[in-house]
Short mmCIF file of C-alpha atoms and ligand atoms in Angstrom, two decimals:
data_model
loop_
_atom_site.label_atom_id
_atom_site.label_comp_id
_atom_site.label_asym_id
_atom_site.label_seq_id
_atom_site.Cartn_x
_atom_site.Cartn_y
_atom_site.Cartn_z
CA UNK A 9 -14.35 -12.92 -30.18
CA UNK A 10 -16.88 -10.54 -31.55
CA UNK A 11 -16.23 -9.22 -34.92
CA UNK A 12 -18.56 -6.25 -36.09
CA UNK A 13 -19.44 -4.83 -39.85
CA UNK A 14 -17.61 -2.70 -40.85
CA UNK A 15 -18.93 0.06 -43.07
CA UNK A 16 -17.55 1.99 -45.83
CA UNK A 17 -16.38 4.68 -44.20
CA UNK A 18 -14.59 2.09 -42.00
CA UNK A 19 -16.46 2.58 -38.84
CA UNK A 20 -16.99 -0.69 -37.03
CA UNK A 21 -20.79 -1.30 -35.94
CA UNK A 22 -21.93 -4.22 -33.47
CA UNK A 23 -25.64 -5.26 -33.30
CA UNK A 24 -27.86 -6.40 -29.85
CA UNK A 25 -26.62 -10.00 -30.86
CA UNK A 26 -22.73 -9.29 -30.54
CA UNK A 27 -23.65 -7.26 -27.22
CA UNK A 28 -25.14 -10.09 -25.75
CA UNK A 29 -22.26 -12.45 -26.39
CA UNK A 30 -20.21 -9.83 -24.53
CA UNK A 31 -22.18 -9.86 -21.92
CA UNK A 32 -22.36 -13.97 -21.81
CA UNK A 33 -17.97 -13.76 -22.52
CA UNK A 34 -18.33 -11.08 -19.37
CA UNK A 35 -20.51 -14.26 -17.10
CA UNK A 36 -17.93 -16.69 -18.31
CA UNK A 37 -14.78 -14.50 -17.12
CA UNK A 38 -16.29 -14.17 -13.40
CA UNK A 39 -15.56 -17.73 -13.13
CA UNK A 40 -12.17 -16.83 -13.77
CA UNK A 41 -11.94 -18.21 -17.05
CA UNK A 42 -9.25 -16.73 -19.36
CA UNK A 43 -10.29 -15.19 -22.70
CA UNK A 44 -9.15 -18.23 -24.38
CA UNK A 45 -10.98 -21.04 -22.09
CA UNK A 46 -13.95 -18.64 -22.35
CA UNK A 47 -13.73 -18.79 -26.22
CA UNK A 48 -13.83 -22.35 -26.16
CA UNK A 49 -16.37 -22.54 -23.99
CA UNK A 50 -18.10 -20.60 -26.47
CA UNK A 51 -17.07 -22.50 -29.42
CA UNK A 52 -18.40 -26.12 -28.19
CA UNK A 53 -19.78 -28.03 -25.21
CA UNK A 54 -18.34 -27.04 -21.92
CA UNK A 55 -15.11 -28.94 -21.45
CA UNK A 56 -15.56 -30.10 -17.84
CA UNK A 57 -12.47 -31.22 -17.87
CA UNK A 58 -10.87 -27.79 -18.54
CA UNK A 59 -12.93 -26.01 -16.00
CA UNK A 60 -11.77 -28.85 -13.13
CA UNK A 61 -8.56 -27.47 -13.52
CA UNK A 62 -9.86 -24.15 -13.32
CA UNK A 63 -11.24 -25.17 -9.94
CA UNK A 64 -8.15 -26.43 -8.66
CA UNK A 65 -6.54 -23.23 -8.94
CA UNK A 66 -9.06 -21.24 -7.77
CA UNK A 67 -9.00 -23.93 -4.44
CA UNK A 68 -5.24 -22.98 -3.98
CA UNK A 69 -5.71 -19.42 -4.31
CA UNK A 70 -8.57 -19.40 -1.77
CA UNK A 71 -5.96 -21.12 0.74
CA UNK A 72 -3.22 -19.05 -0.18
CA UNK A 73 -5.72 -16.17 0.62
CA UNK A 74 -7.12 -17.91 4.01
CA UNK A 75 -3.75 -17.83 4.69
CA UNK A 76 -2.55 -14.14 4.54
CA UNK A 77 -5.64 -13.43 6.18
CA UNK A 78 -5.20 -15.66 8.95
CA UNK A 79 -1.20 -14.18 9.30
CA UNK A 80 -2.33 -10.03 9.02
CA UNK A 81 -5.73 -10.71 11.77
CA UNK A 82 -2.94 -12.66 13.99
CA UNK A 83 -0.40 -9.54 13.64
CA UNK A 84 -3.17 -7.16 14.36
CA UNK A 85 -3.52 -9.45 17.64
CA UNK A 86 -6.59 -11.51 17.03
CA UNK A 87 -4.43 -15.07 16.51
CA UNK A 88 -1.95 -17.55 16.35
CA UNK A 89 1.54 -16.58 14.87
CA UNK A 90 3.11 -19.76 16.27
CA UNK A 91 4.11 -21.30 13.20
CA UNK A 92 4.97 -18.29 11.46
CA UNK A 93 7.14 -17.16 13.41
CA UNK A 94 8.98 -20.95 13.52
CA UNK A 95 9.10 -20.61 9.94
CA UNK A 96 10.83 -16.80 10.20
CA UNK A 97 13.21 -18.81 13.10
CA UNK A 98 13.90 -21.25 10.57
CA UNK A 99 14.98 -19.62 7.40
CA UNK A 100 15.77 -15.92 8.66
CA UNK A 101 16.83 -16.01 12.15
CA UNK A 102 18.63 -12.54 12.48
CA UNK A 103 16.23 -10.88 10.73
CA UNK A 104 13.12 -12.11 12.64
CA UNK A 105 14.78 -10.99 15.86
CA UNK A 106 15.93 -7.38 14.43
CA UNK A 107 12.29 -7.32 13.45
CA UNK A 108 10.91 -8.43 16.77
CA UNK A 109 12.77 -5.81 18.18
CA UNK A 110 11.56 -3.04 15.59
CA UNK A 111 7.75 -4.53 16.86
CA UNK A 112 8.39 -2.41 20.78
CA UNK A 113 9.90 -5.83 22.46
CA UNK A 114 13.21 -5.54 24.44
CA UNK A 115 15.96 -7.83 23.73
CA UNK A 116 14.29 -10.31 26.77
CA UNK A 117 11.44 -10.43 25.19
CA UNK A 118 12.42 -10.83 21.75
CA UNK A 119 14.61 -13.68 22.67
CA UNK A 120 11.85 -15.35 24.67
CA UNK A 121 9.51 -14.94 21.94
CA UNK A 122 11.47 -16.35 19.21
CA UNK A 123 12.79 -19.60 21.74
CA UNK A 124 9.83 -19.91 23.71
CA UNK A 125 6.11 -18.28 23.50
CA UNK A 126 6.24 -17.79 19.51
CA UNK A 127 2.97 -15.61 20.22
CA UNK A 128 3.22 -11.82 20.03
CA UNK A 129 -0.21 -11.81 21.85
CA UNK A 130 -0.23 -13.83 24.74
CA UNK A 131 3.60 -13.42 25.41
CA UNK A 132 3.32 -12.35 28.80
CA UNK A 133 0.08 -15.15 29.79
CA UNK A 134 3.13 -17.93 28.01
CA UNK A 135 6.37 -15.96 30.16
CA UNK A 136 3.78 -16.28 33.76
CA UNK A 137 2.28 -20.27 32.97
CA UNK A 138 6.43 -20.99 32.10
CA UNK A 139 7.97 -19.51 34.55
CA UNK A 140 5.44 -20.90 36.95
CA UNK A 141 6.44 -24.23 35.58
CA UNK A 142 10.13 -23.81 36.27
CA UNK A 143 9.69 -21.35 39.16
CA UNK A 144 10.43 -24.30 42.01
CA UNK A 145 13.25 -26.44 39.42
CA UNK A 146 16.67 -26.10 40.58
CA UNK A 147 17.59 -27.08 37.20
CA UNK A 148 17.27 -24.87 34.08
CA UNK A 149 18.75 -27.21 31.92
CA UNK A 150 20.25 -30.07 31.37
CA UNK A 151 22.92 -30.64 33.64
CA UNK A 152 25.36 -32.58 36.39
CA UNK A 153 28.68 -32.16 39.01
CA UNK A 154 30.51 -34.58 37.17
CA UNK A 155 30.14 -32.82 34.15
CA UNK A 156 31.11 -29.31 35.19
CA UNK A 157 33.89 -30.79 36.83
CA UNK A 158 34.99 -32.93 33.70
CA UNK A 159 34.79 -29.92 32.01
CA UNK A 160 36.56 -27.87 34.43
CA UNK A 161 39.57 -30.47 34.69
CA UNK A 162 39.90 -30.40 30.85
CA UNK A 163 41.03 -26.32 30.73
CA UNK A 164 44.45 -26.68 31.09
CA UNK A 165 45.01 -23.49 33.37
CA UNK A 166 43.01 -22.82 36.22
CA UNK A 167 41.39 -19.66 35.94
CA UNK A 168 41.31 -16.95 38.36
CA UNK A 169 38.38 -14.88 36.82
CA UNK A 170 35.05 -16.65 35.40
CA UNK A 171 32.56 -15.33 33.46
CA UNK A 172 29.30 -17.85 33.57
CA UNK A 173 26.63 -17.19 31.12
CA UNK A 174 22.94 -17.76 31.58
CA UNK A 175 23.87 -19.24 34.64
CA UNK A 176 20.53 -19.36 36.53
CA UNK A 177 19.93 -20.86 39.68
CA UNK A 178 23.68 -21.61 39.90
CA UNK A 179 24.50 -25.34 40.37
CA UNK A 180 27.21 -25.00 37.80
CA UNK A 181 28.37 -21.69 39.62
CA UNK A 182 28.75 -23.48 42.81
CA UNK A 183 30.92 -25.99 40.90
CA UNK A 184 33.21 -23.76 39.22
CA UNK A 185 33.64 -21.74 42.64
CA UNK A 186 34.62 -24.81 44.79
CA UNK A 187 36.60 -26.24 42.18
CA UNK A 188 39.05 -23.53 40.85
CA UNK A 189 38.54 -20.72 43.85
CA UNK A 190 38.26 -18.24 40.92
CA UNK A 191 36.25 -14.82 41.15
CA UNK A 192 32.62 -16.05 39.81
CA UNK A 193 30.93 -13.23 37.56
CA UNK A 194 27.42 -14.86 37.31
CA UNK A 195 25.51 -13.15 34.32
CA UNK A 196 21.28 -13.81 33.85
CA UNK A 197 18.68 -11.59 32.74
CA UNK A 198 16.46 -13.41 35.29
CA UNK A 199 16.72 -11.65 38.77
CA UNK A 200 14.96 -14.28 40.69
CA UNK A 201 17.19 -17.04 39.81
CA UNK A 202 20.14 -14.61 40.65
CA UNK A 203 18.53 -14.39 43.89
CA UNK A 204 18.12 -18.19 44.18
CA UNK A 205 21.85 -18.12 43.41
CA UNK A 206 23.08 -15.55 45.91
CA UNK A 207 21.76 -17.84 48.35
CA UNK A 208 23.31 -20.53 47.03
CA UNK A 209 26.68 -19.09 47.71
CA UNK A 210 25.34 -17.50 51.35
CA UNK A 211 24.46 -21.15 52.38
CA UNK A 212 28.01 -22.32 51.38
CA UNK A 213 30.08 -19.49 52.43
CA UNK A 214 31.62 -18.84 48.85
CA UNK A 215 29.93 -14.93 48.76
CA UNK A 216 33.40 -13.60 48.43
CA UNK A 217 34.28 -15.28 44.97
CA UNK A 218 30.97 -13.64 43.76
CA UNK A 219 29.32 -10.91 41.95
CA UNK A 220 25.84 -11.34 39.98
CA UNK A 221 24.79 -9.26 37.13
CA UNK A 222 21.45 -9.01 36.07
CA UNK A 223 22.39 -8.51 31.82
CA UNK A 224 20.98 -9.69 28.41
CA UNK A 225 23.93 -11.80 27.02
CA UNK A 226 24.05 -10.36 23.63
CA UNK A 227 26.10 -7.14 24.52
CA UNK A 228 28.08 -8.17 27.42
CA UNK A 229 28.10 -5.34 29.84
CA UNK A 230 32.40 -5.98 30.58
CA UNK A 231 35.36 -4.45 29.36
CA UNK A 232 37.69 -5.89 26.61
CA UNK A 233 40.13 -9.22 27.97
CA UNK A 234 38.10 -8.97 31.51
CA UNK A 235 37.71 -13.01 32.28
CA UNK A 236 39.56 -15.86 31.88
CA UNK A 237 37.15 -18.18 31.28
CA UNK A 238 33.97 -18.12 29.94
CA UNK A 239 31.32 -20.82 31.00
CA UNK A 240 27.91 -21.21 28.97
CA UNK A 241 26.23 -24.02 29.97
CA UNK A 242 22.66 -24.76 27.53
CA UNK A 243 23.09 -20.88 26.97
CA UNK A 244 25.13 -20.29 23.93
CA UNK A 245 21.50 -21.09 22.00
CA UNK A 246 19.91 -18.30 22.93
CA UNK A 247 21.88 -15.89 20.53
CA UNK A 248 23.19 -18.57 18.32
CA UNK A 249 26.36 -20.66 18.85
CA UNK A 250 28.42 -19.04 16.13
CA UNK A 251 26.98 -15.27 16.95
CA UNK A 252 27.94 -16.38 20.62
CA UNK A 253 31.73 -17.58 19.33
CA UNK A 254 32.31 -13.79 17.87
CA UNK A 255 30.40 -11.56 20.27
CA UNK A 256 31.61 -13.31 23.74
CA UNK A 257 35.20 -13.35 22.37
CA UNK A 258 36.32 -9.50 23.14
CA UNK A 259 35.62 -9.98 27.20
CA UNK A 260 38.01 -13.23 27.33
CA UNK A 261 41.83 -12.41 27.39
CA UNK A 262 44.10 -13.15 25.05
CA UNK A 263 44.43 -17.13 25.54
CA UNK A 264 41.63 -17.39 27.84
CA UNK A 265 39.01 -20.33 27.66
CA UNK A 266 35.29 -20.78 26.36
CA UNK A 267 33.40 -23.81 27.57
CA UNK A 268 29.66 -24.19 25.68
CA UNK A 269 26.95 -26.86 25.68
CA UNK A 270 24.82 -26.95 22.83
CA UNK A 271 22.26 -29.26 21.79
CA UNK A 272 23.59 -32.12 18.95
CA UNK A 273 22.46 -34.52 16.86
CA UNK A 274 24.00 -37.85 18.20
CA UNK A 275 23.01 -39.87 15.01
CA UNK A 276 23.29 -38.75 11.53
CA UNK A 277 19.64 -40.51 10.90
CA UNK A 278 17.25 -39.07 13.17
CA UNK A 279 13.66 -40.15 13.47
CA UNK A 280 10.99 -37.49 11.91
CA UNK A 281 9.51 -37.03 14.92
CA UNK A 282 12.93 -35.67 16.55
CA UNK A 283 13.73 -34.08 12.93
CA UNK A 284 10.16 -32.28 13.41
CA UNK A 285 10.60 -31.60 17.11
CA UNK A 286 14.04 -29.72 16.70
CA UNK A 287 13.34 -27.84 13.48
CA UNK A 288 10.40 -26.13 15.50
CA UNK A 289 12.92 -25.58 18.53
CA UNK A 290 15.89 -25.50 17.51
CA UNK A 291 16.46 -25.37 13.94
CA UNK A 292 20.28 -24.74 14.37
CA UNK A 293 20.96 -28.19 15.76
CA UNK A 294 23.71 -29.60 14.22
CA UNK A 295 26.62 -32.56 14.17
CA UNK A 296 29.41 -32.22 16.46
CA UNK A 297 32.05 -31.73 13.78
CA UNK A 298 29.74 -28.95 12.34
CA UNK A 299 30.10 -27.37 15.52
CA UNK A 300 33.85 -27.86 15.98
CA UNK A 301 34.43 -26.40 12.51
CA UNK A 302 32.54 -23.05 13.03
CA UNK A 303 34.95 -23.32 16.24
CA UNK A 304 37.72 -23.34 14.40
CA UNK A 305 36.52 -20.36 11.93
CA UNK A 306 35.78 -18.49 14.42
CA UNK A 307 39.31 -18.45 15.48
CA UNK A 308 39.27 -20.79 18.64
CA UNK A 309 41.41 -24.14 19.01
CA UNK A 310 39.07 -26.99 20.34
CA UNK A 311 40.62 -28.08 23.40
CA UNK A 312 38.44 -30.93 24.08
CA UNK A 313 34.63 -32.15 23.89
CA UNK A 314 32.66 -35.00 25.48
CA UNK A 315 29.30 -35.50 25.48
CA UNK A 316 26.92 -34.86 28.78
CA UNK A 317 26.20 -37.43 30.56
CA UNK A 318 23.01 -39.47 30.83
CA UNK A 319 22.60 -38.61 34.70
CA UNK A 320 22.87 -34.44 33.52
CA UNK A 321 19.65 -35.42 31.14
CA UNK A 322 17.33 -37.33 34.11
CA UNK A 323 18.64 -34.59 36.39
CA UNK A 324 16.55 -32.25 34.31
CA UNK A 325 13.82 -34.11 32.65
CA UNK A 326 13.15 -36.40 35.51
CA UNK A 327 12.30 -33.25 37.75
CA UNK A 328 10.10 -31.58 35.27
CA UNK A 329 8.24 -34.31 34.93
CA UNK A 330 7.57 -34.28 38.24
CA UNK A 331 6.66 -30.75 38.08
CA UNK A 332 4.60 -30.98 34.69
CA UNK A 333 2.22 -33.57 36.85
CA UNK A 334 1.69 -31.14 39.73
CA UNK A 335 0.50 -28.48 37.97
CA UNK A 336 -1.80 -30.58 34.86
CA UNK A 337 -4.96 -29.65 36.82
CA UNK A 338 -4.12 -26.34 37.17
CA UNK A 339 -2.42 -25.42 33.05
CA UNK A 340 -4.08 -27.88 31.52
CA UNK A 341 -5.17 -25.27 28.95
CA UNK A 342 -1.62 -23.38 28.83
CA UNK A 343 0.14 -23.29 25.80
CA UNK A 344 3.28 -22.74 27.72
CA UNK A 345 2.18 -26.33 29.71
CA UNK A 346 1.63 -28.15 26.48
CA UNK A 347 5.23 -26.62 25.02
CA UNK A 348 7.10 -28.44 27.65
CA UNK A 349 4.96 -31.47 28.45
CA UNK A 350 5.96 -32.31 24.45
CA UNK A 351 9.55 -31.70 24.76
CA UNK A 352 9.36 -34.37 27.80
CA UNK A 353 7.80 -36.94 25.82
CA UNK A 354 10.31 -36.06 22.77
CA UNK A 355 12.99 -35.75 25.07
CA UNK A 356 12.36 -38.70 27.08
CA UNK A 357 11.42 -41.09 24.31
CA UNK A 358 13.98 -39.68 21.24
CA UNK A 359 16.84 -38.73 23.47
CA UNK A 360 18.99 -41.12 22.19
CA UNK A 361 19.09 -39.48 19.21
CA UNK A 362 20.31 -36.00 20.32
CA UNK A 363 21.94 -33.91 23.68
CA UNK A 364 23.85 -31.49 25.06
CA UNK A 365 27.65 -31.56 24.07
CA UNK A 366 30.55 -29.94 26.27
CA UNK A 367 33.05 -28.10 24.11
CA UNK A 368 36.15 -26.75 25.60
CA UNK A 369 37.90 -24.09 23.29
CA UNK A 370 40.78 -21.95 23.60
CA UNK A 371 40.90 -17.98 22.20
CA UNK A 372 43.56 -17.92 19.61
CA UNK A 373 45.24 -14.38 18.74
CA UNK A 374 43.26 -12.57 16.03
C1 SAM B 415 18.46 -23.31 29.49
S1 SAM B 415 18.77 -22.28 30.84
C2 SAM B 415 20.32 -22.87 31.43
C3 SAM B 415 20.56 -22.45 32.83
C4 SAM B 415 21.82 -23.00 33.48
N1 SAM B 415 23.02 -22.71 32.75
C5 SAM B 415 21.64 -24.47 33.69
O1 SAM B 415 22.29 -25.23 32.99
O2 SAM B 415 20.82 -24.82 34.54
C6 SAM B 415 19.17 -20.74 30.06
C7 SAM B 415 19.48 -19.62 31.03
O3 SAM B 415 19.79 -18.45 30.29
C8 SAM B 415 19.05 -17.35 30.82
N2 SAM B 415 18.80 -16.44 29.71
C9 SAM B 415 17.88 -16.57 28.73
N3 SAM B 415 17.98 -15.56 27.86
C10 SAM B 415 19.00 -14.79 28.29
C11 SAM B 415 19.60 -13.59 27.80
N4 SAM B 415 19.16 -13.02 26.69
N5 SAM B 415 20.62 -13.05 28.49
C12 SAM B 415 21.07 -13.64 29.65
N6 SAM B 415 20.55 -14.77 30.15
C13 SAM B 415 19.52 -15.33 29.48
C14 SAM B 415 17.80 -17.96 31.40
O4 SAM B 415 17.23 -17.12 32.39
C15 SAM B 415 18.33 -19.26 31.95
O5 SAM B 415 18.79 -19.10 33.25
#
């Protein structure tokens, strides 16, 4: 772009003019012009049109960079790693809960975080305004007698030795105890709605077929072939259906049964609202005959499977409502509050479109 004289002895020399056009080349580049755009703004008139485009990349690199600032201030702790962390849920699951892990949080928290507060800052302010929230529900989930019964009926053997997973206060608990007179081993990391359960049983003279254990359910604290039947009711989520098919298997005998709920899509055209809704919550939704084919790879025979009920959905949602109401003065401001006010309007007004599914499965020899 500059060319000097050369001289004789074939040294190059460059005068005060071809300095200044360096220096005017040198203004040009700090607005990010390439050598060549700067050459032909050099050459002729500016081409606006040229340097529009110019600005359009420099607008996307600003965001990009608004962006990875936004992301490292909110990992220092000064902001909001909500969707990030939805994203990480999304397309890495495994490895954004090893990772959440490597960050100091136990498996509790790490779990809650990726399902419920998404926040690595105000996780424990989330944990208090949600468990406030659910603190007086009976209900933890979507749920009903009938159902648990249905399901019950459909194992063909009656067990003598249940394992229930995540089975909070214990409505389902009760069921299975009155129903099959089986030994109840009722696993939560939640102590207080352990407690709530104990009671339960107290109040209905069925302490004898129990035992409580306060446990994460990712390493199940039993010995190989120790239950008969394993009972996950809107549970089997928390660690993943099909990581929940291999890890749960060793503690069920050889034979034994596996009944799961797990949220499904009930229409193969879903609105975007729902489609939005679930891929923040739970990304791994999927069809039922998705589901019953990881079953089957996973080396279980699907036994039977029937959709819950509409009554097991208003048991849950109508409550919480209820509850959501009480306390708007109060969390009005609480992310946690806002969480589940918006999955009772999705719920309530999309529900059609997805739900909890029962799935009975038998073990089959590996
Ligand atoms: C959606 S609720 C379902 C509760 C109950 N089965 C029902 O239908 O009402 C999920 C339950 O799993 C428990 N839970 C969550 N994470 C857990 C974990 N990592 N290990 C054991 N239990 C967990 C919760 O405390 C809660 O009681």
């Amino acid at each position: 772009m500059i060319s000097g004289d050369r001289q004789p002895n074939g040294y190059r020399v460059y005068t005060e003019k071809d300095l200044q056009r360096i220096l005017l080349i040198q203004k040009l580049q700090s607005g990010g012009l390439t050598l060549k755009e700067c050459k032909a703004c050099l050459e002729e008139k500016v081409n606006k049109a040229l340097l529009m485009e110019r600005v359009t990349v420099l607008d996307k690199e600003i965001e990009q960079k608004q962006q990875s600032k936004k992301l490292l201030v909110a990992l220092i702790g000064e902001g909001d790693t909500k969707a990030w962390h939805e994203d990480l849920n999304k397309r890495a699951p495994d490895a954004h809960l090893e990772w959440l892990l490597t960050q100091g949080f136990s498996d509790k928290e790490a779990l809650q975080l990726k399902w419920l507060s998404k926040n690595m800052n105000e996780h424990d302010l989330y944990m208090n305004d949600f468990m406030k929230i659910f603190e007086t529900l009976e209900r933890w989930g979507p749920g009903s007698e009938e159902d648990t019964k249905k399901a019950l009926l459909a194992v063909p053997k009656l067990p003598e030795s249940i394992l229930e997973i995540g089975c909070g206060k214990g409505l389902s608990a009760e069921v299975l105890a009155k129903c099959s007179n089986a030994e109840i081993t009722a696993l939560d990391n939640e102590q207080s709605a352990l407690d709530r359960l104990e009671q339960r049983f107290a109040q209905q003279c069925l302490v004898d077929q129990l035992s409580t254990v306060c446990a994460g359910m990712t390493e199940l604290p039993f010995p190989k072939n120790s239950f008969d039947l394993l009972w996950a009711e809107g549970s089997a989520y928390i660690i993943g259906v099909e990581n929940a098919l291999a890890q749960w298997r060793s503690v069920l005998r050889k034979h034994g049964y596996l009944m799961l709920s797990d949220m499904v899509w009930r229409t193969s055209t879903p609105s975007c609202e729902s489609i939005e809704f679930w891929e923040q919550e739970y990304p791994d939704i999927q069809l039922v005959q998705t589901r019953i084919n990881q079953m089957k790879k996973a080396g279980y025979q699907v036994i039977d499977h029937f959709p819950q009920s509409e009554s097991a959905w208003l048991n849950y949602y109508t409550p919480l409502g209820k509850r959501l109401s009480e306390l708007e003065r109060d969390l009005a401001d609480s992310s946690a509050f806002k969480d589940v006010q918006n999955e009772v309007n999705i719920c309530t007004q999309f529900g059609h479109e997805f739900g909890y599914h029962m799935f009975i499965l038998e073990k089959l020899n590996s």
